[in-house]
CSV table of C-alpha atoms and ligand atoms in Angstrom, one decimal:
chain,number,residue,atom,x,y,z
B,1,UNK,CA,72.3,20.0,49.2
B,2,UNK,CA,74.2,23.2,49.0
B,3,UNK,CA,77.9,23.1,48.2
B,4,UNK,CA,80.3,25.5,49.9
B,5,UNK,CA,83.8,25.6,48.6
B,6,UNK,CA,86.0,25.2,51.7
B,7,UNK,CA,88.7,27.9,51.6
B,8,UNK,CA,87.8,28.1,47.9
B,9,UNK,CA,88.4,25.1,45.6
B,10,UNK,CA,91.5,24.3,47.7
B,11,UNK,CA,91.9,20.8,46.2
B,12,UNK,CA,93.0,22.4,43.0
B,13,UNK,CA,94.3,25.9,43.9
B,14,UNK,CA,96.0,27.5,46.9
B,15,UNK,CA,93.5,27.8,49.7
B,16,UNK,CA,91.9,31.2,50.5
B,17,UNK,CA,93.3,32.9,47.5
B,18,UNK,CA,91.5,34.7,44.7
B,19,UNK,CA,92.5,31.8,42.4
B,20,UNK,CA,90.8,29.3,44.7
B,21,UNK,CA,87.6,31.4,44.9
B,22,UNK,CA,87.4,32.0,41.2
B,23,UNK,CA,87.8,28.3,40.5
B,24,UNK,CA,85.0,27.6,43.0
B,25,UNK,CA,82.8,29.9,41.1
B,26,UNK,CA,83.7,28.2,37.8
B,27,UNK,CA,83.0,24.8,39.3
B,28,UNK,CA,79.5,25.7,40.2
B,29,UNK,CA,79.8,26.0,44.0
B,30,UNK,CA,76.7,27.5,45.7
B,31,UNK,CA,78.9,29.3,48.2
B,32,UNK,CA,82.4,30.2,49.4
B,33,UNK,CA,83.8,29.6,52.9
B,34,UNK,CA,86.8,31.5,54.0
B,35,UNK,CA,88.7,32.3,57.3
B,36,UNK,CA,89.6,35.7,58.6
B,37,UNK,CA,92.3,37.0,61.0
B,38,UNK,CA,93.7,40.4,61.9
B,39,UNK,CA,97.0,41.9,60.8
B,40,UNK,CA,99.2,43.9,63.2
B,41,UNK,CA,97.6,47.1,61.9
B,42,UNK,CA,94.1,45.7,62.4
B,43,UNK,CA,93.3,44.8,58.8
B,44,UNK,CA,91.0,41.7,58.1
B,45,UNK,CA,93.0,39.3,56.0
B,46,UNK,CA,91.9,35.9,54.6
B,47,UNK,CA,94.0,33.1,56.0
B,48,UNK,CA,93.3,29.8,57.8
B,49,UNK,CA,96.3,29.6,60.0
B,50,UNK,CA,97.4,32.2,62.6
B,51,UNK,CA,100.8,32.1,60.9
B,52,UNK,CA,101.8,32.5,57.3
B,53,UNK,CA,104.3,29.6,57.5
B,54,UNK,CA,102.3,26.9,55.7
B,55,UNK,CA,100.7,28.9,53.0
B,56,UNK,CA,103.3,31.5,51.9
B,57,UNK,CA,107.0,32.0,51.4
B,58,UNK,CA,107.1,34.0,54.6
B,59,UNK,CA,107.2,33.1,58.3
B,60,UNK,CA,105.6,34.3,61.5
B,61,UNK,CA,102.3,35.3,63.1
B,62,UNK,CA,99.8,37.3,61.1
B,63,UNK,CA,99.3,39.5,64.2
B,64,UNK,CA,103.0,40.5,64.0
B,65,UNK,CA,102.9,41.7,60.4
B,66,UNK,CA,101.3,44.8,59.0
B,67,UNK,CA,99.2,44.4,55.9
B,68,UNK,CA,101.9,45.9,53.6
B,69,UNK,CA,104.4,43.4,55.0
B,70,UNK,CA,102.0,40.5,54.4
B,71,UNK,CA,101.4,41.7,50.9
B,72,UNK,CA,105.1,41.2,50.0
B,73,UNK,CA,104.8,37.4,50.4
B,74,UNK,CA,103.7,34.8,47.8
B,75,UNK,CA,100.7,32.8,48.8
B,76,UNK,CA,100.5,30.5,45.7
B,77,UNK,CA,103.9,29.1,45.0
B,78,UNK,CA,103.8,26.6,47.9
B,79,UNK,CA,100.9,24.9,46.2
B,80,UNK,CA,102.2,24.9,42.6
B,81,UNK,CA,104.4,27.0,40.4
B,82,UNK,CA,101.3,27.7,38.3
B,83,UNK,CA,100.0,29.8,41.2
B,84,UNK,CA,103.0,31.9,42.0
B,85,UNK,CA,102.1,35.5,42.5
B,86,UNK,CA,98.9,34.9,44.5
B,87,UNK,CA,98.8,37.5,47.2
B,88,UNK,CA,97.1,37.5,50.6
B,89,UNK,CA,93.7,38.9,50.2
B,90,UNK,CA,92.0,41.3,52.5
B,91,UNK,CA,88.3,40.7,53.3
B,92,UNK,CA,87.6,44.1,51.6
B,93,UNK,CA,89.3,43.0,48.4
B,94,UNK,CA,87.5,39.7,48.4
B,95,UNK,CA,84.1,41.4,48.9
B,96,UNK,CA,84.8,43.7,45.9
B,97,UNK,CA,85.2,40.6,43.8
B,98,UNK,CA,82.3,38.7,45.4
B,99,UNK,CA,79.7,41.4,45.4
B,100,UNK,CA,78.4,41.0,41.9
B,101,UNK,CA,78.6,37.2,42.0
B,102,UNK,CA,75.3,35.4,43.0
B,103,UNK,CA,76.8,33.1,45.6
B,104,UNK,CA,76.5,32.7,49.3
B,105,UNK,CA,79.3,33.4,51.7
B,106,UNK,CA,80.5,31.9,55.0
B,107,UNK,CA,83.0,34.0,56.9
B,108,UNK,CA,84.7,32.0,59.6
B,109,UNK,CA,86.1,34.2,62.4
B,110,UNK,CA,89.4,32.8,63.6
B,111,UNK,CA,90.0,33.5,67.2
B,112,UNK,CA,92.4,31.3,69.1
B,113,UNK,CA,95.2,30.7,69.9
B,114,UNK,CA,95.6,34.4,69.0
B,115,UNK,CA,92.7,36.4,70.2
B,116,UNK,CA,91.7,39.4,68.1
B,117,UNK,CA,89.7,41.9,70.1
B,118,UNK,CA,87.1,43.7,68.0
B,119,UNK,CA,87.3,41.3,65.1
B,120,UNK,CA,83.5,40.8,65.2
B,121,UNK,CA,82.8,44.5,64.7
B,122,UNK,CA,85.2,44.7,61.8
B,123,UNK,CA,83.6,41.7,60.0
B,124,UNK,CA,80.2,43.1,60.4
B,125,UNK,CA,81.3,46.6,59.1
B,126,UNK,CA,82.7,44.9,56.0
B,127,UNK,CA,79.5,42.9,55.4
B,128,UNK,CA,77.3,46.0,55.8
B,129,UNK,CA,79.6,48.2,53.6
B,130,UNK,CA,79.4,45.6,50.8
B,131,UNK,CA,75.7,45.1,51.4
B,132,UNK,CA,76.0,41.3,51.3
B,133,UNK,CA,74.4,40.6,54.7
B,134,UNK,CA,71.4,38.7,53.2
B,135,UNK,CA,73.7,36.0,51.7
B,136,UNK,CA,76.4,35.9,54.3
B,137,UNK,CA,76.7,33.8,57.4
B,138,UNK,CA,79.3,33.9,60.1
B,139,UNK,CA,80.7,30.9,61.8
B,140,UNK,CA,83.4,30.2,64.5
B,141,UNK,CA,84.8,27.5,66.7
B,142,UNK,CA,85.3,30.4,69.1
B,143,UNK,CA,81.8,30.6,70.4
B,144,UNK,CA,82.2,33.9,72.3
B,145,UNK,CA,82.6,35.5,68.9
B,146,UNK,CA,79.3,34.2,67.7
B,147,UNK,CA,77.6,35.6,70.8
B,148,UNK,CA,79.3,38.9,70.2
B,149,UNK,CA,78.1,39.0,66.6
B,150,UNK,CA,74.5,38.5,67.6
B,151,UNK,CA,74.8,41.2,70.3
B,152,UNK,CA,76.0,43.6,67.6
B,153,UNK,CA,73.6,42.5,64.8
B,154,UNK,CA,70.8,40.1,65.6
B,155,UNK,CA,69.8,39.9,61.9
B,156,UNK,CA,73.1,38.3,60.7
B,157,UNK,CA,72.9,34.5,60.4
B,158,UNK,CA,75.5,32.5,62.4
B,159,UNK,CA,76.6,28.9,62.5
B,160,UNK,CA,78.1,27.2,65.5
B,161,UNK,CA,81.2,25.1,64.6
B,162,UNK,CA,82.1,22.1,66.6
B,163,UNK,CA,84.2,19.0,66.2
B,164,UNK,CA,83.2,16.7,69.0
B,165,UNK,CA,79.7,15.6,69.6
B,166,UNK,CA,78.3,17.6,72.5
B,167,UNK,CA,76.0,15.9,75.1
B,168,UNK,CA,73.4,18.4,74.0
B,169,UNK,CA,74.2,20.3,70.8
B,170,UNK,CA,71.2,22.6,71.4
B,171,UNK,CA,72.9,24.1,74.4
B,172,UNK,CA,75.4,25.5,72.0
B,173,UNK,CA,72.7,27.3,70.1
B,174,UNK,CA,71.2,28.7,73.3
B,175,UNK,CA,74.6,29.9,74.5
B,176,UNK,CA,75.6,31.6,71.2
B,177,UNK,CA,72.2,32.4,69.8
B,178,UNK,CA,73.4,30.8,66.5
B,179,UNK,CA,71.0,29.9,63.8
B,180,UNK,CA,72.7,26.8,62.3
B,181,UNK,CA,74.7,23.8,63.3
B,182,UNK,CA,78.2,23.5,61.7
B,183,UNK,CA,79.4,20.1,62.9
B,184,UNK,CA,82.3,17.9,61.8
B,185,UNK,CA,80.6,15.2,59.7
B,186,UNK,CA,81.7,12.4,62.0
B,187,UNK,CA,79.7,14.0,64.8
B,188,UNK,CA,76.4,13.6,63.0
B,189,UNK,CA,74.1,11.1,64.5
B,190,UNK,CA,70.5,10.2,64.2
B,191,UNK,CA,69.2,11.4,67.5
B,192,UNK,CA,70.2,15.0,67.3
B,193,UNK,CA,69.9,15.4,63.6
B,194,UNK,CA,66.3,14.4,63.7
B,195,UNK,CA,65.7,16.8,66.6
B,196,UNK,CA,67.4,19.6,64.7
B,197,UNK,CA,65.2,18.9,61.6
B,198,UNK,CA,62.1,18.8,63.8
B,199,UNK,CA,63.1,22.2,65.2
B,200,UNK,CA,63.8,23.6,61.7
B,201,UNK,CA,67.5,24.1,62.4
B,202,UNK,CA,69.7,23.5,59.3
B,203,UNK,CA,72.9,21.5,59.5
B,204,UNK,CA,75.9,22.5,57.4
B,205,UNK,CA,78.7,19.9,57.8
B,206,UNK,CA,82.4,19.8,57.1
B,207,UNK,CA,84.6,18.7,55.3
B,208,UNK,CA,83.2,16.3,52.7
B,209,UNK,CA,85.7,15.2,50.0
B,210,UNK,CA,84.7,11.7,49.0
B,211,UNK,CA,81.6,10.0,47.6
B,212,UNK,CA,81.4,7.8,50.7
B,213,UNK,CA,81.4,10.9,53.0
B,214,UNK,CA,78.9,12.6,50.7
B,215,UNK,CA,76.4,9.7,50.7
B,216,UNK,CA,76.9,9.3,54.5
B,217,UNK,CA,75.9,12.9,55.3
B,218,UNK,CA,73.1,12.8,52.7
B,219,UNK,CA,71.4,10.2,54.9
B,220,UNK,CA,71.2,12.8,57.6
B,221,UNK,CA,69.5,15.3,55.3
B,222,UNK,CA,72.1,18.0,55.9
B,223,UNK,CA,71.3,21.3,54.2
B,224,UNK,CA,74.9,22.1,53.1
B,225,UNK,CA,78.4,20.6,52.9
B,226,UNK,CA,81.8,22.2,52.9
B,227,UNK,CA,84.1,20.6,50.5
B,228,UNK,CA,87.6,21.2,49.2
B,229,UNK,CA,86.5,20.0,45.8
B,230,UNK,CA,83.3,21.6,44.8
B,231,UNK,CA,83.7,20.3,41.3
B,232,UNK,CA,83.2,16.8,42.5
B,233,UNK,CA,79.7,17.4,43.7
B,234,UNK,CA,76.8,19.6,42.7
B,235,UNK,CA,73.3,19.9,43.9
B,236,UNK,CA,72.2,17.0,41.7
B,237,UNK,CA,75.1,14.7,42.9
B,238,UNK,CA,76.7,14.7,39.4
B,239,UNK,CA,80.3,14.9,38.6
B,240,UNK,CA,81.7,18.1,37.2
B,241,UNK,CA,84.7,17.9,35.0
B,242,UNK,CA,87.6,20.2,35.7
B,243,UNK,CA,88.7,19.6,32.2
B,244,UNK,CA,85.6,21.3,30.8
B,245,UNK,CA,86.9,24.6,32.2
B,246,UNK,CA,88.5,27.1,29.9
B,247,UNK,CA,92.2,27.0,30.1
B,248,UNK,CA,92.4,23.7,31.8
B,249,UNK,CA,94.6,21.1,30.3
Y,301,G3P,O1,83.5,25.6,58.1
Y,301,G3P,C1,84.1,24.4,58.2
Y,301,G3P,C2,85.6,24.4,58.3
Y,301,G3P,O2,86.0,25.6,57.7
Y,301,G3P,C3,86.1,24.3,59.7
Y,301,G3P,O3,87.4,23.9,59.8
Y,301,G3P,O4,89.8,24.2,60.2
Y,301,G3P,O5,88.9,24.3,57.9
Y,301,G3P,O6,88.5,26.2,59.4
Y,301,G3P,P1,88.7,24.7,59.3
Y,302,CA,CA1,87.3,27.5,57.9
């Protein structure tokens, strides 16, 4: 089972920051998941919420701040004083760091409640410029974005995110042309998981943070999990110790 670090190793470092991504790498994650939104001046920035209230010392919608305004805020101190000084990352800055690292990448396009026209084109441009398309997949809860991505570039892999269990999950694939299922783990059930496996469609499920959840989804033979704590699991189901990392006390 592949392990994606959900917003980086966010159990131990401020989510969606370089510190959380670097820790995910050190902890042996197979891939990184992150969320993108657009600033007032149209820059792709990595942040889960449409506002900066929860994860910075600033306030307000991302859409109402330029990149240079967003860069003035601290995105680490809310988590721990150890992480003060973490800045909001652009997707471009992230890709410069990520490019030489042999990991996979899941970019989640955030659309809604704020709608960002043209965000799909920008994400694809960044992926192509960094030449990481073969190890990157795009997901979204906003299914029109997935459809748009495939219209723009049918070769890029996409995953359809959903929380509730649809009557027919396969209709989501048809509507979006997505390649993978990205369900909430509690929406997994025998009927459609067996059908997905029979059809050769991989399931990547979120968010798995306990051994009970891990063994539960293992039973459905999911291909990947998203976890806040990639050091807790690896592909052999063994515990990693944070304390074995350099500089950890
Ligand atoms: O990719 C799974 C997960 O990221 C979806 O939920 O709210 O953490 O973006 P959320
Ligand atoms: Ca996400």
